[in-house]
Short mmCIF file of C-alpha atoms and ligand atoms in Angstrom, two decimals:
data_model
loop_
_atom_site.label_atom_id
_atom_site.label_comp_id
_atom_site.label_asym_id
_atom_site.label_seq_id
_atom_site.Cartn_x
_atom_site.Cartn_y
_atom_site.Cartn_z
CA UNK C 52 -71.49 13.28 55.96
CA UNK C 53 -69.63 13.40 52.57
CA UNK C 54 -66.90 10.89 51.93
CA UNK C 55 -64.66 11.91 48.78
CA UNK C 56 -61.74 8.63 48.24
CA UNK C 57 -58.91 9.78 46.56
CA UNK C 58 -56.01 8.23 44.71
CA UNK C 59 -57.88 4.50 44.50
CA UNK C 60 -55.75 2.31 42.59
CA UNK C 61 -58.63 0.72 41.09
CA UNK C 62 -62.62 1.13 41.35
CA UNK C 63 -64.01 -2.19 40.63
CA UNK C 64 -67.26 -3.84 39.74
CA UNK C 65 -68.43 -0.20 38.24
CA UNK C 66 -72.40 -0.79 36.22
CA UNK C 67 -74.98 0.65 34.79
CA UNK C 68 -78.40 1.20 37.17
CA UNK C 69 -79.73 -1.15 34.42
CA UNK C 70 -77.81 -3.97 35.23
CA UNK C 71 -79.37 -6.23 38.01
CA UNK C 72 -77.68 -9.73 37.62
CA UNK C 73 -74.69 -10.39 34.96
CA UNK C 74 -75.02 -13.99 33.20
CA UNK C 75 -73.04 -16.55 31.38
CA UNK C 76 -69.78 -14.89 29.14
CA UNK C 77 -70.61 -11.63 30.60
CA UNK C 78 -69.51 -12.60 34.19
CA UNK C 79 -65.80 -12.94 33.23
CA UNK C 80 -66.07 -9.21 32.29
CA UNK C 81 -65.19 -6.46 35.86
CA UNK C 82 -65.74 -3.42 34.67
CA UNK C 83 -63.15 -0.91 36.50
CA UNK C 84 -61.96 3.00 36.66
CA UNK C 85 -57.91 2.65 37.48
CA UNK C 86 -56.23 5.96 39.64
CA UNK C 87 -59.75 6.49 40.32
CA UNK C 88 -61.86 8.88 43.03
CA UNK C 89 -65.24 8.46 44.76
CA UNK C 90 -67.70 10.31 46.34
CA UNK C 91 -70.10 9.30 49.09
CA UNK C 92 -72.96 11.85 50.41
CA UNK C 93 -74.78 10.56 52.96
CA UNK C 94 -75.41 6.69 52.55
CA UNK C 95 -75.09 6.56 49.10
CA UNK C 96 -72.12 7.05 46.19
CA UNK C 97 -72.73 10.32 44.61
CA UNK C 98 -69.81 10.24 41.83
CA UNK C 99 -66.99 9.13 40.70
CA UNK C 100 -64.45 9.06 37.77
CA UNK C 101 -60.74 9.12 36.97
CA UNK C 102 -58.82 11.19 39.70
CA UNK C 103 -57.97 14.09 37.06
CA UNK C 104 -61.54 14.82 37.05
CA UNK C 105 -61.98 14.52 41.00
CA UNK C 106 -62.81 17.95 43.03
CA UNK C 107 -61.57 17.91 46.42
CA UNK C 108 -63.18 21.69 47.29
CA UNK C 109 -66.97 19.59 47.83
CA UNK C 110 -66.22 19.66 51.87
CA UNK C 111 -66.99 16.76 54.28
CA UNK C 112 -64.03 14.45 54.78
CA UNK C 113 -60.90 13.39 52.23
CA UNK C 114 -59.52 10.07 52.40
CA UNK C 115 -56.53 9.22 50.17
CA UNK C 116 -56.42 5.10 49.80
CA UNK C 117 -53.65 4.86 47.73
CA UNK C 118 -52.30 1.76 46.47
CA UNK C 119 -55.74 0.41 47.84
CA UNK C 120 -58.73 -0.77 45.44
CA UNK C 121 -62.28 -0.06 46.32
CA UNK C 122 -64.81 -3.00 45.23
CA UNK C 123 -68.86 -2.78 46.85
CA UNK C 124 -69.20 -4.76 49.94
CA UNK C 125 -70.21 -8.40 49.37
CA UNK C 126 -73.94 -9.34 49.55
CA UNK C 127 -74.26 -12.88 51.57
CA UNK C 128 -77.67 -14.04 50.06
CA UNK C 129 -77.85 -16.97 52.13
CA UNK C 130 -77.26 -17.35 55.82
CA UNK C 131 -78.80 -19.20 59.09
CA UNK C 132 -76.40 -16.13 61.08
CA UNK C 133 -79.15 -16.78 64.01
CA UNK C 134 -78.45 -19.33 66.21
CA UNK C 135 -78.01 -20.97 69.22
CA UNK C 136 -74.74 -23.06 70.85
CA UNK C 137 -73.09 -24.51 68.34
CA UNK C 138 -72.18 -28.19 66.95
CA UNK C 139 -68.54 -28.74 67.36
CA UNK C 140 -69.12 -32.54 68.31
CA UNK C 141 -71.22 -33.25 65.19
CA UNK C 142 -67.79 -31.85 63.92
CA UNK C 143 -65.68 -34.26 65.51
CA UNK C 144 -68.12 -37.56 65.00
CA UNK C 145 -67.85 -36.45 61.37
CA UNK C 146 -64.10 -36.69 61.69
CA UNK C 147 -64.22 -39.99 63.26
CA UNK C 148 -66.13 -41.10 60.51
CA UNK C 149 -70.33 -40.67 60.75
CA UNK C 150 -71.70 -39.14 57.68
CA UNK C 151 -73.29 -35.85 57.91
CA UNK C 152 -77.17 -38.16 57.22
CA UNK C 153 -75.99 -40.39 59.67
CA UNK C 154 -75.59 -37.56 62.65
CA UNK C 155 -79.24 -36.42 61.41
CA UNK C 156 -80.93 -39.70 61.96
CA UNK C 157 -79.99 -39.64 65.14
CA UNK C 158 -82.03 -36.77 65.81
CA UNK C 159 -78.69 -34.16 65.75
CA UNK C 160 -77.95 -32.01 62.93
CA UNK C 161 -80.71 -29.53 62.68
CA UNK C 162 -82.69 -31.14 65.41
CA UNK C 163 -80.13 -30.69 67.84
CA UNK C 164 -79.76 -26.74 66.78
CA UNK C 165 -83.49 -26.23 67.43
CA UNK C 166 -83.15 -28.13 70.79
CA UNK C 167 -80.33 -25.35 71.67
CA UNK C 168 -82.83 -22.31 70.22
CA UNK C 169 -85.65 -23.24 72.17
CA UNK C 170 -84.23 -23.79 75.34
CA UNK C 171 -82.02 -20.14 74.61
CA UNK C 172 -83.86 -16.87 75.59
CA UNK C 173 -84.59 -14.37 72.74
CA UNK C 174 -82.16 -12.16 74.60
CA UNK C 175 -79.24 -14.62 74.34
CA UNK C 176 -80.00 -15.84 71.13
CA UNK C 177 -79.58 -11.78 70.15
CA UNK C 178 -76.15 -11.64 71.73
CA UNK C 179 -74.82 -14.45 70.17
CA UNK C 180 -76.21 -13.30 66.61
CA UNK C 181 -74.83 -10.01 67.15
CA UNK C 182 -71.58 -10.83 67.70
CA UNK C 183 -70.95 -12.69 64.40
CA UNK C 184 -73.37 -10.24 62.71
CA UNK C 185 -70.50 -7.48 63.85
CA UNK C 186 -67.99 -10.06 62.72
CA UNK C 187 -68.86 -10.45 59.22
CA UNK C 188 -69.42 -6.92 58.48
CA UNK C 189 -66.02 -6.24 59.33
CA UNK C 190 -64.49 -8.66 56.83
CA UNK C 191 -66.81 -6.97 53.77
CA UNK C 192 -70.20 -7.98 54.42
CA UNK C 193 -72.72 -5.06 53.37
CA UNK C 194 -75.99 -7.02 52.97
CA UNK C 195 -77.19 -10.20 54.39
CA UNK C 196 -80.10 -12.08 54.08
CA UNK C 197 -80.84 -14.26 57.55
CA UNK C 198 -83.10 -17.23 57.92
CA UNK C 199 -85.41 -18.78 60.44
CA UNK C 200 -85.39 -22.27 60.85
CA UNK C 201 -83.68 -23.46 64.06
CA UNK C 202 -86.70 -23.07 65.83
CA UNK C 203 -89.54 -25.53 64.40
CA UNK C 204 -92.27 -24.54 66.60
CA UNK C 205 -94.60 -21.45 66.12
CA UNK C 206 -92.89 -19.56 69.37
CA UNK C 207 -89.15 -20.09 68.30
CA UNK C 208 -89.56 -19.89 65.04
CA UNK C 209 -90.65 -15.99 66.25
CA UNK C 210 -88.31 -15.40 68.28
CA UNK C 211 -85.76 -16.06 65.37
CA UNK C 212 -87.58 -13.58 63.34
CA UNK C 213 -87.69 -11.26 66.16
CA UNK C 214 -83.95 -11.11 66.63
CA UNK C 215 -83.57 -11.40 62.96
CA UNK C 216 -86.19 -7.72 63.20
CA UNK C 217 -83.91 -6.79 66.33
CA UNK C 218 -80.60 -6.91 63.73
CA UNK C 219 -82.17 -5.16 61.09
CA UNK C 220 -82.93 -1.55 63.41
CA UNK C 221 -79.83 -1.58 64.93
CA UNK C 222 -77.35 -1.94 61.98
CA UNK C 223 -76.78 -0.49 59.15
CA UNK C 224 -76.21 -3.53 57.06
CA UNK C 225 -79.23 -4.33 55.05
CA UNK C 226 -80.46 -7.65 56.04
CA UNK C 227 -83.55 -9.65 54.54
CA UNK C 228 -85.49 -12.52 56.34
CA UNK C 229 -86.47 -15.34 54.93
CA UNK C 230 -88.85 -17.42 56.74
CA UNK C 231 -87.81 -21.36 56.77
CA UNK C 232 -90.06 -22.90 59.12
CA UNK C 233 -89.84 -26.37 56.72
CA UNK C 234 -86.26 -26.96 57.54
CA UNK C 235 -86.54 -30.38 58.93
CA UNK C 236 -89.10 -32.50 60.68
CA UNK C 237 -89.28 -32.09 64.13
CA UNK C 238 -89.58 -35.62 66.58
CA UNK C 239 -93.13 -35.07 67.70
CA UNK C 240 -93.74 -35.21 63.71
CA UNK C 241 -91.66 -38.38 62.98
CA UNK C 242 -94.23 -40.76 62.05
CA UNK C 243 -96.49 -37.88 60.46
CA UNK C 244 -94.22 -35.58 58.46
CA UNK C 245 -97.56 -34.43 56.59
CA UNK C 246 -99.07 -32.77 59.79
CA UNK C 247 -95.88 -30.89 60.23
CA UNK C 248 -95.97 -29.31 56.25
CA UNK C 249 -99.93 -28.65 57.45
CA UNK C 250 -98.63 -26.97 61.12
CA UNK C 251 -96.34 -24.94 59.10
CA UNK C 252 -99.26 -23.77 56.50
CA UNK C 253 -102.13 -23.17 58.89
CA UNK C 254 -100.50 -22.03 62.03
CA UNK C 255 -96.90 -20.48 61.72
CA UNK C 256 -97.02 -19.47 58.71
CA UNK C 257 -99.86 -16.88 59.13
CA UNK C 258 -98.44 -15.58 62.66
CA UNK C 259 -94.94 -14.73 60.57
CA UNK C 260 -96.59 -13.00 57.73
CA UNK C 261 -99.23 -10.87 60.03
CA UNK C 262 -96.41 -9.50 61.89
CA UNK C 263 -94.25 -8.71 58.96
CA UNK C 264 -91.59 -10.92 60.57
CA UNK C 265 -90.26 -12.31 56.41
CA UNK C 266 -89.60 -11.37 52.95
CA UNK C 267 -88.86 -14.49 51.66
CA UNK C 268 -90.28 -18.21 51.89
CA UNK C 269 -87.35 -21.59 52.05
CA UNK C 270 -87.76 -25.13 52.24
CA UNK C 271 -85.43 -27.56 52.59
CA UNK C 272 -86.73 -29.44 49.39
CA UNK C 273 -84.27 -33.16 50.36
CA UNK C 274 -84.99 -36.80 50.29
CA UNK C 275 -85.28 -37.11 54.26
CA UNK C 276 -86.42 -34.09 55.13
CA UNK C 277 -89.33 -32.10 52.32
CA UNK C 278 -90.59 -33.30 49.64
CA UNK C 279 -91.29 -30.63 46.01
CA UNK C 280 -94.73 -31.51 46.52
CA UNK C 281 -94.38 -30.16 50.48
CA UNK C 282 -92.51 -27.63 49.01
CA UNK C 283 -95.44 -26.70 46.41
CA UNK C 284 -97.74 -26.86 49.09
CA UNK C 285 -95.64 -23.91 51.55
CA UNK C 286 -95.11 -22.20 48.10
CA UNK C 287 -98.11 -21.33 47.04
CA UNK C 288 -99.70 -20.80 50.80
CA UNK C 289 -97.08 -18.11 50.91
CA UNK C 290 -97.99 -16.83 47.71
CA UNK C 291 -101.41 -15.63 49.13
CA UNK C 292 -99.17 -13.28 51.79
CA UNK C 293 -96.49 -11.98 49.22
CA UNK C 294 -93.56 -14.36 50.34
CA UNK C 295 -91.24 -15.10 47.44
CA UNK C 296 -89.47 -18.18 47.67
CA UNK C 297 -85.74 -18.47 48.04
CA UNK C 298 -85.12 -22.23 48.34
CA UNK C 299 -82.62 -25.48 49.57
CA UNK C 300 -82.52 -27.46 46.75
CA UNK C 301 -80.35 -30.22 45.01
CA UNK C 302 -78.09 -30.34 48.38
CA UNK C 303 -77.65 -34.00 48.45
CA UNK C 304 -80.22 -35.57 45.45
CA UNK C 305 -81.74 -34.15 42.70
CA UNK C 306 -85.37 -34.87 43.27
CA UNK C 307 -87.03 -31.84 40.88
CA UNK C 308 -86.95 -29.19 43.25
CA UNK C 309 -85.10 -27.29 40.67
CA UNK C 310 -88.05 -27.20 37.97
CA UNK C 311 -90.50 -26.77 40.92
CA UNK C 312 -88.62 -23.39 42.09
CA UNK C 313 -88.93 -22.13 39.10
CA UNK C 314 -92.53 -22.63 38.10
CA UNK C 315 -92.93 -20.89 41.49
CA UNK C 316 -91.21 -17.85 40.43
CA UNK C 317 -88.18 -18.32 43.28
CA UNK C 318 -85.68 -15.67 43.12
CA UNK C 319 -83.11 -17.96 44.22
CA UNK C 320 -82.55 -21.95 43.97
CA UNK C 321 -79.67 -22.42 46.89
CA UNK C 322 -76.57 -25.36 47.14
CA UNK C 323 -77.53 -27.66 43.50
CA UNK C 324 -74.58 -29.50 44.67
CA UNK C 325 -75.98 -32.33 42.50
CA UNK C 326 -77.32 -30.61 39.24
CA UNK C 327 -79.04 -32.76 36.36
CA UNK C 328 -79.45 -31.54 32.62
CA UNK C 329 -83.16 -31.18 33.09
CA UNK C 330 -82.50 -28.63 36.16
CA UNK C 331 -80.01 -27.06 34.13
CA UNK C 332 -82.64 -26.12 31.31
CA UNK C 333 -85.39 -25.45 34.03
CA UNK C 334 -83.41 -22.41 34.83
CA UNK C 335 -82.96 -21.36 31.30
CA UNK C 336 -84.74 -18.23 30.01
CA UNK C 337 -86.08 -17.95 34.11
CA UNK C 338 -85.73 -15.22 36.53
CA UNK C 339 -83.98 -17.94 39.12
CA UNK C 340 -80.62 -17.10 40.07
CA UNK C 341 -78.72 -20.10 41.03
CA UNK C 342 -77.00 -20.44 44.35
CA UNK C 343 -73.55 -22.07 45.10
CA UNK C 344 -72.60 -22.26 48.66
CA UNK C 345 -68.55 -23.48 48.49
CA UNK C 346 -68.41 -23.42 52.36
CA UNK C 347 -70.73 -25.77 53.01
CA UNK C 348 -69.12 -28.33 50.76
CA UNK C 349 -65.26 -27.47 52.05
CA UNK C 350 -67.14 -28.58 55.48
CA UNK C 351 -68.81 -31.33 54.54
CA UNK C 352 -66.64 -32.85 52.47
CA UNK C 353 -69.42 -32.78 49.98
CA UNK C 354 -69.71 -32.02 45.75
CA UNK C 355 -68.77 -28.61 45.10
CA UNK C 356 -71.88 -26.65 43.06
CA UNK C 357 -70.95 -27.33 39.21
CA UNK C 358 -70.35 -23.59 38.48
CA UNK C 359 -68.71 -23.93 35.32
CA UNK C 360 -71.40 -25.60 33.95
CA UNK C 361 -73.73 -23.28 35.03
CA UNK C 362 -71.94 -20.12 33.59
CA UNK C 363 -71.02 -22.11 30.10
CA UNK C 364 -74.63 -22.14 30.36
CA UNK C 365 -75.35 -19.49 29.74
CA UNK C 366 -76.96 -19.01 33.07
CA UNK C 367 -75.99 -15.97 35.78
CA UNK C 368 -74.45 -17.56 39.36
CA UNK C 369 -74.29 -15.97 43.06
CA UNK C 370 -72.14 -17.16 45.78
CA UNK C 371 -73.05 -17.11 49.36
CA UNK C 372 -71.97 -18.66 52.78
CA UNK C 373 -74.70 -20.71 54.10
CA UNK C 374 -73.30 -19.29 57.70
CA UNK C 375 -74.73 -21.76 59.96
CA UNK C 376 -73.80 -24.24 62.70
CA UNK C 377 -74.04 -27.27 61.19
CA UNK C 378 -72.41 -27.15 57.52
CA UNK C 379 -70.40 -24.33 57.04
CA UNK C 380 -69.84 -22.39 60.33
CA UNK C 381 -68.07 -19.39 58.49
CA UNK C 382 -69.92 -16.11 57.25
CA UNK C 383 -67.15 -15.20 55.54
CA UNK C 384 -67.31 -13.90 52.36
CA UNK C 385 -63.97 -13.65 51.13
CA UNK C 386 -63.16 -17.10 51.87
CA UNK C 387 -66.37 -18.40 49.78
CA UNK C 388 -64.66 -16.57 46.65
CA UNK C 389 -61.26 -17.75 47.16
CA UNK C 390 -62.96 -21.12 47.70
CA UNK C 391 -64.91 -20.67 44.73
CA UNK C 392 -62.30 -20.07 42.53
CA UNK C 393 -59.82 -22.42 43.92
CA UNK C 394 -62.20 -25.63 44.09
CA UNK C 395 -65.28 -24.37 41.31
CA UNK C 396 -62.86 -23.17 38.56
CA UNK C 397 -64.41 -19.91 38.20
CA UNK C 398 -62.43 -16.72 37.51
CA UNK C 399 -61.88 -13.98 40.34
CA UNK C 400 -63.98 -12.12 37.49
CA UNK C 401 -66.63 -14.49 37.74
CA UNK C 402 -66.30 -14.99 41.98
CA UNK C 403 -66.47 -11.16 42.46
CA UNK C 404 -69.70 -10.88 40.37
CA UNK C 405 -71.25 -14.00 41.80
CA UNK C 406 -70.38 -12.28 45.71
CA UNK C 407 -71.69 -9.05 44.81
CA UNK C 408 -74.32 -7.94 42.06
CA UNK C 409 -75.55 -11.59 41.88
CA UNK C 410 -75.73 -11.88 45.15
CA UNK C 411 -77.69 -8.52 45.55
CA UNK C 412 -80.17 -9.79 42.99
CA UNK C 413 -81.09 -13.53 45.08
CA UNK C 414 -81.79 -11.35 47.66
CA UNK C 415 -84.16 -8.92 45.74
CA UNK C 416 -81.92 -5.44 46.05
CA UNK C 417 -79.65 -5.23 43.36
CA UNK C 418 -80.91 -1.72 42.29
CA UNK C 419 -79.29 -0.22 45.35
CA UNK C 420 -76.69 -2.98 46.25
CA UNK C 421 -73.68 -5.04 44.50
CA UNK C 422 -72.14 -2.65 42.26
CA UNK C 423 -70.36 0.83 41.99
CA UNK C 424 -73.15 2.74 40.33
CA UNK C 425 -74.33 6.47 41.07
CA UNK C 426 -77.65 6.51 43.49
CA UNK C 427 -76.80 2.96 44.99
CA UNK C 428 -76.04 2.56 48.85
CA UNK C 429 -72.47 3.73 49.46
CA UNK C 430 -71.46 -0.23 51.06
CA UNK C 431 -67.51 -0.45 50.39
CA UNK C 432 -64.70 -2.72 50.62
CA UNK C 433 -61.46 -0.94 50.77
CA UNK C 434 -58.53 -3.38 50.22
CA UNK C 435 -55.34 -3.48 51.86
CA UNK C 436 -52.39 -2.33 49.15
CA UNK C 437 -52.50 -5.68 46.09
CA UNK C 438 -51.27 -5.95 43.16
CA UNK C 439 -54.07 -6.61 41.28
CA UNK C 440 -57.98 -7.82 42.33
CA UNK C 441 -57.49 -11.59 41.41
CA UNK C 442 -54.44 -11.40 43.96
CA UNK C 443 -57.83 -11.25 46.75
CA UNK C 444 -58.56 -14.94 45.72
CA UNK C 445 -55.15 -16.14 45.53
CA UNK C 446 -54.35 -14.66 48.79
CA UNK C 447 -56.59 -17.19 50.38
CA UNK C 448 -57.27 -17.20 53.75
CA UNK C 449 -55.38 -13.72 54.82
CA UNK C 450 -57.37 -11.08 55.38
CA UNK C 451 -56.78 -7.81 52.93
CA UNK C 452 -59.81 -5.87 53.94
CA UNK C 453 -58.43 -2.98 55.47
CA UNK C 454 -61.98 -1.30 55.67
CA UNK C 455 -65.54 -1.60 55.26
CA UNK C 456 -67.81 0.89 54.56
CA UNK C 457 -71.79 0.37 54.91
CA UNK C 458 -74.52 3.47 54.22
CA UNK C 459 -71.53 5.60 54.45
CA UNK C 460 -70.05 4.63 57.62
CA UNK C 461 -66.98 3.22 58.66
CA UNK C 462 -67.54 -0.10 60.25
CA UNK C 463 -65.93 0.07 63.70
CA UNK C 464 -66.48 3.56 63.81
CA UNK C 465 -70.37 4.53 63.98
O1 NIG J 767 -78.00 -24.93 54.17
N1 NIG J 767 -79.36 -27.80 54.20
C1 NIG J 767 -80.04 -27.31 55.04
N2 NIG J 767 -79.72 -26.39 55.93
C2 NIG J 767 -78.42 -25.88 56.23
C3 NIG J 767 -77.65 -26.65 57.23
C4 NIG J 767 -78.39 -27.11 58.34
C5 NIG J 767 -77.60 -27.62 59.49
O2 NIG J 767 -76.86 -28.60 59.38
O3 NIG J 767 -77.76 -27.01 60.55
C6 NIG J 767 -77.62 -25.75 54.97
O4 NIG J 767 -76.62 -26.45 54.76
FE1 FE J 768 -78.63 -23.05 54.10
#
């Protein structure tokens, strides 16, 4: 099916194929075509230019947007979309004052998700996935990577992977899976968090990779939960079955999981809510894209990432949701770069590259995804009627997505 967009009051975010993650000065920059047209064939963008040049005799289906600006879907690069229940009185006892560590020692937090998993049936687990799955792409999500991690034992931690696998046929948003079997340490393991790591290496570990079931390789590298040398232990045991690492780090303490990530070659070092000079230059002159997750620290009440610093750096930046149960239950994107803006200082320049190219490249597909760039996968936000594209920030918490497009589909449409 061919898709020609007409009369677009602005194409935004339009790159070179070359271009796979935009750094430091270079991320205040949105490159744009104004009264512009597009053409989709298929799943993918096929052309596009200022309207004068536009040739509306190609067949297949003409849609004039305008007043309406046209921007590439966001890519989430970080989400725990799978789960179970949810954690609204964790919520509430946070509210009445118990710290988010607090909650955890108690055996809730993350323990009390993968209680809820393991006692939910693959097929529910599904349903309830689905649903915010559905959810997010509506409000501009066009590529998502999912984690495991709610399970903590060999059989749930499948069954997460399984409905992450189940997601992945039956939508057209491209979704990665990261396997995050390390994401806390279960009861049984209390007194013997070192036979957990070892559980984690010898037994689930090999199930997941023999039946294909990940991509990537997390750890929740935190004072409390893994240590880096836990963390360098699951890294390179996932090395041997071609799991890059995309990892937790620097959420609450700054215990060196930054440098570690990086001598492991980790696409992506995710949250660095607490960011030291050393971690800083560790991700100098690397191939690391850091993470900043604004949800989670609106909901916790926690540091926001140090953006600025990062980007005066020198250094490129994504943004992502952390869509989960326990510390940012939102998946939504636009929020995270209105939040971003409004609480990190960045620029809606800056936000929209970190949400979309950036965020294509920490989850390994930013030749096809994040930008407006012949041969790439036709994934499309089409605004309602703004002013200008910063007005999508400022606009915070209203909703001017009129439509999403993924692989050349209208969401709600297919
Ligand atoms: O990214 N920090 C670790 N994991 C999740 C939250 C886990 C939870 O509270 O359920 C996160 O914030
Ligand atoms: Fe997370």
């Amino acid at each position: 099916m061919r898709t020609l967009f007409i009369n677009i009051k602005e194409l935004l975010q339009v790159r070179e194929p070359e271009t796979i993650k935009i750094s430091g000065r270079e991320m205040q920059t949105m490159p744009s075509i104004k009264n512009a047209f597009l053409l989709v064939d298929d799943d993918k963008i096929v052309s596009f230019g200022p309207m004068v040049a536009a040739n509306k005799n190609k067949g297949g289906r003409v849609v004039d947007v305008e007043g309406k600006m046209i921007l590439p879907a966001w890519c989430d690069s970080h989400t725990h979309l799978v789960y179970a229940g949810n954690r609204e009185q964790e919520f509430v006892d946070r509210i009445n004052g118990l710290t988010y560590e607090e909650i955890a020692n108690k055996g809730g937090g993350i323990l009390n998700s993968a209680k809820t998993l393991q006692d939910t049936s693959e097929e529910d687990l599904y349903q309830q996935s689905e649903k915010r799955l559905k959810a997010v792409m509506q409000l501009g999500t066009g590529a998502i990577e999912i984690k495991s991690g709610y399970g903590l034992t060999a059989e749930a931690e499948i069954k997460m992977l399984k409905v992450i696998q189940r997601l992945k046929k039956k939508y057209p948003v491209t979704i990665k899976s990261t396997f995050l079997g390390a994401h806390a340490v279960p009861a049984e393991y209390k007194n013997d968090p070192k036979a957990y790591v070892d559980h984690v290496i010898e037994t689930i570990l090999p199930q997941v990779a023999e039946a294909d079931l990940a991509e990537y390789i997390d750890v929740f590298c935190e004072k409390g939960y893994f240590s880096v040398a836990d963390m360098e232990a699951i890294l390179t045991a996932s090395k041997a079955y071609g799991l890059t690492p995309k990892v937790h780090v620097n959420q609450f303490n700054a215990i060196g999981g930054v440098p570690s990530a990086v001598k492991h070659k980790a696409l992506s070092v995710d949250h660095l809510e607490v960011m030291n000079p050393k971690d800083i230059q560790a991700l100098k002159g690397s191939e690391t894209m850091p993470v900043g997750l604004p949800l989670c620290s609106f909901f916790l009440g926690i540091p926001y990432t140090p953006a600025r610093e990062i980007i005066n750096s020198g250094l490129p930046f994504a943004l992502a949701t952390d869509y989960n149960p326990g510390s940012s239950p939102s998946g939504n994107m636009n929020q995270v770069v209105a939040t971003a803006c409004i609480k990190m200082k960045i620029t809606p320049e800056e936000a929209i590259n970190a949400a979309t190219l950036n965020g294509a490249y920490a989850m390994g597909i930013a030749e096809t995804h994040g930008s407006i760039t012949i041969g790439k996968k036709a994934n499309l936000i089409i605004t309602k009627p703004i002013p200008s594209y910063g007005y999508l920030p400022y606009d915070f918490g209203n909703n001017n997505v009129d439509k999403v497009m993924i692989g050349g589909e209208f969401v709600g449409e297919e």
